């Protein structure tokens, strides 16, 4: 009787082991089939990102300057961009774009990774800025400026080892300027660069 119980227990144990082995093999096949498209997708995304970086002006973010402009113009057609600012906070990275038409100023804030609109606003220009005055004085001619990549490169050459914390593009006293904010071992540095000539105009260190 005891031998029968032992034999039955062994058979049950072996059956359970076979079931477990079969399950593990099946799960492994499922994981392999699921991971293949993921790898392919990752490769496609990596390739796309690489191609985008090589053909567009970025500072390591997903959105190029052309993409930022496109998002703004899609919402506010017929306007001229007067400033673009990129900022990083503890929880997010975003672009804030400002533009004008003859009588209204528009502000759009978008997620720097996804391009999703975070907020938007518009307000009527003051009397001394309306009727196209602000547009004529502050509109940025993107065909005449150095790329963001070149501006960052010039800023980094001025500071040595550093990382980009933010940047902006606007007009100040009639001069279109890139302002690059860098984090260095000696503190935070802000460098203003003439966006047409590429000349470094000013450098400030915040210890």
PDB file of C-alpha atoms in Angstrom:
ATOM      1  CA  UNK A   1       0.000   0.000   0.000  1.00  0.00           C
ATOM      2  CA  UNK A   2       2.828   2.365   0.913  1.00  0.00           C
ATOM      3  CA  UNK A   3       4.566   1.653  -2.381  1.00  0.00           C
ATOM      4  CA  UNK A   4       1.382   2.559  -4.253  1.00  0.00           C
ATOM      5  CA  UNK A   5       1.167   5.897  -2.433  1.00  0.00           C
ATOM      6  CA  UNK A   6       4.834   6.620  -3.149  1.00  0.00           C
ATOM      7  CA  UNK A   7       4.406   5.699  -6.810  1.00  0.00           C
ATOM      8  CA  UNK A   8       1.295   7.872  -7.082  1.00  0.00           C
ATOM      9  CA  UNK A   9       3.078  10.789  -5.386  1.00  0.00           C
ATOM     10  CA  UNK A  10       6.028  10.458  -7.757  1.00  0.00           C
ATOM     11  CA  UNK A  11       3.740  10.406 -10.775  1.00  0.00           C
ATOM     12  CA  UNK A  12       1.915  13.492  -9.529  1.00  0.00           C
ATOM     13  CA  UNK A  13       5.226  15.265  -8.854  1.00  0.00           C
ATOM     14  CA  UNK A  14       6.575  14.379 -12.292  1.00  0.00           C
ATOM     15  CA  UNK A  15       3.328  15.529 -13.926  1.00  0.00           C
ATOM     16  CA  UNK A  16       3.498  18.847 -12.099  1.00  0.00           C
ATOM     17  CA  UNK A  17       7.132  19.308 -13.116  1.00  0.00           C
ATOM     18  CA  UNK A  18       6.258  18.609 -16.755  1.00  0.00           C
ATOM     19  CA  UNK A  19       3.388  21.096 -16.596  1.00  0.00           C
ATOM     20  CA  UNK A  20       5.700  23.744 -15.067  1.00  0.00           C
ATOM     21  CA  UNK A  21       8.392  23.119 -17.688  1.00  0.00           C
ATOM     22  CA  UNK A  22       5.835  23.330 -20.503  1.00  0.00           C
ATOM     23  CA  UNK A  23       4.473  26.581 -19.072  1.00  0.00           C
ATOM     24  CA  UNK A  24       7.943  28.102 -18.782  1.00  0.00           C
ATOM     25  CA  UNK A  25       8.780  27.156 -22.366  1.00  0.00           C
ATOM     26  CA  UNK A  26       5.514  28.629 -23.593  1.00  0.00           C
ATOM     27  CA  UNK A  27       6.063  31.858 -21.641  1.00  0.00           C
ATOM     28  CA  UNK A  28       9.564  32.158 -23.052  1.00  0.00           C
ATOM     29  CA  UNK A  29       8.258  31.890 -26.611  1.00  0.00           C
ATOM     30  CA  UNK A  30       5.603  34.510 -25.901  1.00  0.00           C
ATOM     31  CA  UNK A  31       8.174  36.906 -24.439  1.00  0.00           C
ATOM     32  CA  UNK A  32      10.453  36.443 -27.431  1.00  0.00           C
ATOM     33  CA  UNK A  33       7.666  37.158 -29.878  1.00  0.00           C
ATOM     34  CA  UNK A  34       6.562  40.205 -27.902  1.00  0.00           C
ATOM     35  CA  UNK A  35      10.057  41.583 -27.519  1.00  0.00           C
ATOM     36  CA  UNK A  36      10.912  41.365 -31.223  1.00  0.00           C
ATOM     37  CA  UNK A  37       8.520  44.097 -32.364  1.00  0.00           C
ATOM     38  CA  UNK A  38       9.576  46.188 -29.368  1.00  0.00           C
ATOM     39  CA  UNK A  39      13.219  45.934 -30.400  1.00  0.00           C
ATOM     40  CA  UNK A  40      12.286  46.715 -33.960  1.00  0.00           C
ATOM     41  CA  UNK A  41      10.245  49.676 -32.796  1.00  0.00           C
ATOM     42  CA  UNK A  42      13.086  50.899 -30.601  1.00  0.00           C
ATOM     43  CA  UNK A  43      15.472  50.593 -33.506  1.00  0.00           C
ATOM     44  CA  UNK A  44      13.103  52.521 -35.743  1.00  0.00           C
ATOM     45  CA  UNK A  45      12.700  55.223 -33.121  1.00  0.00           C
ATOM     46  CA  UNK A  46      16.449  55.371 -32.594  1.00  0.00           C
ATOM     47  CA  UNK A  47      17.051  55.618 -36.332  1.00  0.00           C
ATOM     48  CA  UNK A  48      14.365  58.261 -36.689  1.00  0.00           C
ATOM     49  CA  UNK A  49      15.794  60.216 -33.767  1.00  0.00           C
ATOM     50  CA  UNK A  50      19.292  59.937 -35.210  1.00  0.00           C
ATOM     51  CA  UNK A  51      18.148  61.125 -38.614  1.00  0.00           C
ATOM     52  CA  UNK A  52      16.216  63.975 -37.027  1.00  0.00           C
ATOM     53  CA  UNK A  53      19.231  65.069 -34.988  1.00  0.00           C
ATOM     54  CA  UNK A  54      21.490  65.031 -38.009  1.00  0.00           C
ATOM     55  CA  UNK A  55      19.124  67.065 -40.160  1.00  0.00           C
ATOM     56  CA  UNK A  56      17.647  69.500 -37.644  1.00  0.00           C
ATOM     57  CA  UNK A  57      18.850  72.058 -35.168  1.00  0.00           C
ATOM     58  CA  UNK A  58      18.458  70.587 -31.696  1.00  0.00           C
ATOM     59  CA  UNK A  59      20.190  70.703 -28.349  1.00  0.00           C
ATOM     60  CA  UNK A  60      19.525  67.103 -27.451  1.00  0.00           C
ATOM     61  CA  UNK A  61      15.755  67.478 -27.234  1.00  0.00           C
ATOM     62  CA  UNK A  62      13.209  65.752 -29.413  1.00  0.00           C
ATOM     63  CA  UNK A  63      11.915  68.896 -31.099  1.00  0.00           C
ATOM     64  CA  UNK A  64      13.879  70.797 -33.712  1.00  0.00           C
ATOM     65  CA  UNK A  65      13.629  74.538 -34.161  1.00  0.00           C
ATOM     66  CA  UNK A  66      11.689  73.960 -37.387  1.00  0.00           C
ATOM     67  CA  UNK A  67       9.206  71.748 -35.531  1.00  0.00           C
ATOM     68  CA  UNK A  68       8.729  74.349 -32.809  1.00  0.00           C
ATOM     69  CA  UNK A  69       8.016  77.014 -35.416  1.00  0.00           C
ATOM     70  CA  UNK A  70       5.653  74.694 -37.271  1.00  0.00           C
ATOM     71  CA  UNK A  71       3.586  73.982 -34.147  1.00  0.00           C
ATOM     72  CA  UNK A  72       3.256  77.712 -33.465  1.00  0.00           C
ATOM     73  CA  UNK A  73       2.366  78.659 -37.039  1.00  0.00           C
ATOM     74  CA  UNK A  74      -0.236  75.891 -37.272  1.00  0.00           C
ATOM     75  CA  UNK A  75      -2.129  77.493 -34.416  1.00  0.00           C
ATOM     76  CA  UNK A  76      -1.343  81.138 -35.218  1.00  0.00           C
ATOM     77  CA  UNK A  77      -1.105  81.395 -38.980  1.00  0.00           C
ATOM     78  CA  UNK A  78      -0.112  84.774 -40.364  1.00  0.00           C
ATOM     79  CA  UNK A  79       1.952  85.775 -37.339  1.00  0.00           C
ATOM     80  CA  UNK A  80       5.660  86.462 -36.878  1.00  0.00           C
ATOM     81  CA  UNK A  81       7.629  84.850 -34.056  1.00  0.00           C
ATOM     82  CA  UNK A  82       9.354  87.365 -31.773  1.00  0.00           C
ATOM     83  CA  UNK A  83      10.919  85.014 -29.215  1.00  0.00           C
ATOM     84  CA  UNK A  84      11.481  81.349 -28.385  1.00  0.00           C
ATOM     85  CA  UNK A  85      12.612  80.187 -24.964  1.00  0.00           C
ATOM     86  CA  UNK A  86      13.550  76.703 -23.769  1.00  0.00           C
ATOM     87  CA  UNK A  87      13.533  75.940 -20.055  1.00  0.00           C
ATOM     88  CA  UNK A  88      14.040  72.898 -17.863  1.00  0.00           C
ATOM     89  CA  UNK A  89      12.408  72.528 -14.463  1.00  0.00           C
ATOM     90  CA  UNK A  90      12.622  69.695 -11.967  1.00  0.00           C
ATOM     91  CA  UNK A  91       9.594  67.991 -13.503  1.00  0.00           C
ATOM     92  CA  UNK A  92       9.382  69.165 -17.110  1.00  0.00           C
ATOM     93  CA  UNK A  93      11.028  70.673 -20.153  1.00  0.00           C
ATOM     94  CA  UNK A  94       9.126  73.142 -22.281  1.00  0.00           C
ATOM     95  CA  UNK A  95       9.312  75.772 -24.998  1.00  0.00           C
ATOM     96  CA  UNK A  96       7.562  79.126 -24.761  1.00  0.00           C
ATOM     97  CA  UNK A  97       7.014  80.821 -28.101  1.00  0.00           C
ATOM     98  CA  UNK A  98       5.768  84.358 -28.543  1.00  0.00           C
ATOM     99  CA  UNK A  99       4.576  85.890 -31.801  1.00  0.00           C
ATOM    100  CA  UNK A 100       2.538  88.800 -33.087  1.00  0.00           C
ATOM    101  CA  UNK A 101       0.340  89.920 -35.913  1.00  0.00           C
ATOM    102  CA  UNK A 102      -0.478  93.560 -36.490  1.00  0.00           C
ATOM    103  CA  UNK A 103      -2.513  94.032 -33.303  1.00  0.00           C
ATOM    104  CA  UNK A 104      -2.255  90.936 -31.092  1.00  0.00           C
ATOM    105  CA  UNK A 105       0.479  89.082 -29.213  1.00  0.00           C
ATOM    106  CA  UNK A 106       0.249  85.293 -28.899  1.00  0.00           C
ATOM    107  CA  UNK A 107       2.057  83.024 -26.432  1.00  0.00           C
ATOM    108  CA  UNK A 108       2.238  79.258 -26.731  1.00  0.00           C
ATOM    109  CA  UNK A 109       3.875  76.867 -24.265  1.00  0.00           C
ATOM    110  CA  UNK A 110       4.570  73.323 -25.458  1.00  0.00           C
ATOM    111  CA  UNK A 111       6.109  70.189 -23.973  1.00  0.00           C
ATOM    112  CA  UNK A 112       9.699  69.925 -25.200  1.00  0.00           C
ATOM    113  CA  UNK A 113       9.548  66.141 -25.637  1.00  0.00           C
ATOM    114  CA  UNK A 114       6.131  65.640 -27.172  1.00  0.00           C
ATOM    115  CA  UNK A 115       5.138  68.981 -28.691  1.00  0.00           C
ATOM    116  CA  UNK A 116       1.850  68.848 -26.779  1.00  0.00           C
ATOM    117  CA  UNK A 117       0.395  72.274 -26.017  1.00  0.00           C
ATOM    118  CA  UNK A 118       0.581  73.062 -22.297  1.00  0.00           C
ATOM    119  CA  UNK A 119      -0.994  76.514 -22.427  1.00  0.00           C
ATOM    120  CA  UNK A 120      -1.790  79.314 -24.852  1.00  0.00           C
ATOM    121  CA  UNK A 121      -2.714  82.940 -24.494  1.00  0.00           C
ATOM    122  CA  UNK A 122      -3.285  86.080 -26.524  1.00  0.00           C
ATOM    123  CA  UNK A 123      -3.574  89.751 -25.671  1.00  0.00           C
ATOM    124  CA  UNK A 124      -4.068  92.979 -27.535  1.00  0.00           C
ATOM    125  CA  UNK A 125      -0.919  94.994 -28.138  1.00  0.00           C
ATOM    126  CA  UNK A 126      -0.526  98.436 -26.628  1.00  0.00           C
ATOM    127  CA  UNK A 127      -1.215 101.390 -28.879  1.00  0.00           C
ATOM    128  CA  UNK A 128       2.494 102.081 -29.465  1.00  0.00           C
ATOM    129  CA  UNK A 129       3.051  98.442 -30.483  1.00  0.00           C
ATOM    130  CA  UNK A 130      -0.049  97.932 -32.630  1.00  0.00           C
ATOM    131  CA  UNK A 131      -0.596  98.446 -36.358  1.00  0.00           C
ATOM    132  CA  UNK A 132       2.402  96.280 -37.167  1.00  0.00           C
ATOM    133  CA  UNK A 133       4.962  98.249 -35.134  1.00  0.00           C
ATOM    134  CA  UNK A 134       5.886  95.369 -32.784  1.00  0.00           C
ATOM    135  CA  UNK A 135       5.916  92.959 -35.699  1.00  0.00           C
ATOM    136  CA  UNK A 136       8.327  95.120 -37.658  1.00  0.00           C
ATOM    137  CA  UNK A 137      10.643  95.761 -34.718  1.00  0.00           C
ATOM    138  CA  UNK A 138      10.723  92.336 -33.024  1.00  0.00           C
ATOM    139  CA  UNK A 139      10.038  89.697 -35.708  1.00  0.00           C
ATOM    140  CA  UNK A 140      12.906  87.209 -36.085  1.00  0.00           C
ATOM    141  CA  UNK A 141      14.247  86.484 -39.550  1.00  0.00           C
ATOM    142  CA  UNK A 142      15.252  82.842 -39.216  1.00  0.00           C
ATOM    143  CA  UNK A 143      16.984  82.852 -42.601  1.00  0.00           C
ATOM    144  CA  UNK A 144      19.652  85.254 -41.331  1.00  0.00           C
ATOM    145  CA  UNK A 145      20.725  83.607 -38.081  1.00  0.00           C
ATOM    146  CA  UNK A 146      23.196  80.908 -37.100  1.00  0.00           C
ATOM    147  CA  UNK A 147      21.727  77.576 -36.019  1.00  0.00           C
ATOM    148  CA  UNK A 148      20.939  76.660 -32.434  1.00  0.00           C
ATOM    149  CA  UNK A 149      23.565  73.937 -32.672  1.00  0.00           C
ATOM    150  CA  UNK A 150      26.240  76.479 -33.666  1.00  0.00           C
ATOM    151  CA  UNK A 151      25.148  78.889 -30.936  1.00  0.00           C
ATOM    152  CA  UNK A 152      25.425  76.179 -28.282  1.00  0.00           C
ATOM    153  CA  UNK A 153      28.799  75.114 -29.663  1.00  0.00           C
ATOM    154  CA  UNK A 154      30.125  78.679 -29.417  1.00  0.00           C
ATOM    155  CA  UNK A 155      28.783  79.016 -25.880  1.00  0.00           C
ATOM    156  CA  UNK A 156      30.350  75.732 -24.793  1.00  0.00           C
ATOM    157  CA  UNK A 157      33.684  76.731 -26.348  1.00  0.00           C
ATOM    158  CA  UNK A 158      33.626  79.809 -24.135  1.00  0.00           C
ATOM    159  CA  UNK A 159      33.044  77.867 -20.933  1.00  0.00           C
ATOM    160  CA  UNK A 160      34.688  74.478 -21.400  1.00  0.00           C
ATOM    161  CA  UNK A 161      32.962  71.456 -19.880  1.00  0.00           C
ATOM    162  CA  UNK A 162      29.296  72.329 -19.408  1.00  0.00           C
ATOM    163  CA  UNK A 163      25.694  71.240 -19.971  1.00  0.00           C
ATOM    164  CA  UNK A 164      22.798  73.221 -21.458  1.00  0.00           C
ATOM    165  CA  UNK A 165      20.192  74.294 -18.932  1.00  0.00           C
ATOM    166  CA  UNK A 166      18.157  76.496 -21.243  1.00  0.00           C
ATOM    167  CA  UNK A 167      18.259  78.951 -24.129  1.00  0.00           C
ATOM    168  CA  UNK A 168      16.329  81.760 -25.738  1.00  0.00           C
ATOM    169  CA  UNK A 169      16.163  83.593 -29.049  1.00  0.00           C
ATOM    170  CA  UNK A 170      14.850  87.126 -29.328  1.00  0.00           C
ATOM    171  CA  UNK A 171      15.688  90.687 -30.333  1.00  0.00           C
ATOM    172  CA  UNK A 172      17.322  93.106 -27.942  1.00  0.00           C
ATOM    173  CA  UNK A 173      18.036  96.682 -28.996  1.00  0.00           C
ATOM    174  CA  UNK A 174      17.504  95.683 -32.611  1.00  0.00           C
ATOM    175  CA  UNK A 175      19.975  92.767 -32.453  1.00  0.00           C
ATOM    176  CA  UNK A 176      18.767  89.191 -32.748  1.00  0.00           C
ATOM    177  CA  UNK A 177      20.449  87.204 -29.973  1.00  0.00           C
ATOM    178  CA  UNK A 178      20.831  83.677 -28.784  1.00  0.00           C
ATOM    179  CA  UNK A 179      21.182  83.439 -25.021  1.00  0.00           C
ATOM    180  CA  UNK A 180      22.515  80.082 -23.842  1.00  0.00           C
ATOM    181  CA  UNK A 181      22.308  79.085 -20.159  1.00  0.00           C
ATOM    182  CA  UNK A 182      24.980  76.564 -19.179  1.00  0.00           C
ATOM    183  CA  UNK A 183      25.784  74.674 -15.998  1.00  0.00           C
ATOM    184  CA  UNK A 184      29.522  74.414 -15.320  1.00  0.00           C
ATOM    185  CA  UNK A 185      31.698  73.246 -12.445  1.00  0.00           C
ATOM    186  CA  UNK A 186      32.165  76.910 -11.513  1.00  0.00           C
ATOM    187  CA  UNK A 187      28.479  77.790 -11.505  1.00  0.00           C
ATOM    188  CA  UNK A 188      25.762  78.724 -13.967  1.00  0.00           C
ATOM    189  CA  UNK A 189      26.836  80.782 -16.972  1.00  0.00           C
ATOM    190  CA  UNK A 190      24.666  82.824 -19.337  1.00  0.00           C
ATOM    191  CA  UNK A 191      26.173  83.692 -22.714  1.00  0.00           C
ATOM    192  CA  UNK A 192      24.646  86.077 -25.252  1.00  0.00           C
ATOM    193  CA  UNK A 193      25.587  85.557 -28.883  1.00  0.00           C
ATOM    194  CA  UNK A 194      24.845  87.712 -31.902  1.00  0.00           C
ATOM    195  CA  UNK A 195      22.544  85.423 -33.852  1.00  0.00           C
ATOM    196  CA  UNK A 196      23.712  86.792 -37.203  1.00  0.00           C
ATOM    197  CA  UNK A 197      27.480  87.005 -36.801  1.00  0.00           C
ATOM    198  CA  UNK A 198      27.961  84.366 -34.099  1.00  0.00           C
ATOM    199  CA  UNK A 199      30.001  86.812 -32.012  1.00  0.00           C
ATOM    200  CA  UNK A 200      29.864  86.410 -28.234  1.00  0.00           C
ATOM    201  CA  UNK A 201      28.345  89.625 -26.883  1.00  0.00           C
ATOM    202  CA  UNK A 202      28.239  89.023 -23.138  1.00  0.00           C
ATOM    203  CA  UNK A 203      28.980  86.388 -20.516  1.00  0.00           C
ATOM    204  CA  UNK A 204      27.660  86.333 -16.971  1.00  0.00           C
ATOM    205  CA  UNK A 205      28.440  83.819 -14.221  1.00  0.00           C
ATOM    206  CA  UNK A 206      26.113  83.079 -11.341  1.00  0.00           C
ATOM    207  CA  UNK A 207      28.177  81.340  -8.653  1.00  0.00           C
TER     208      UNK A 207
END
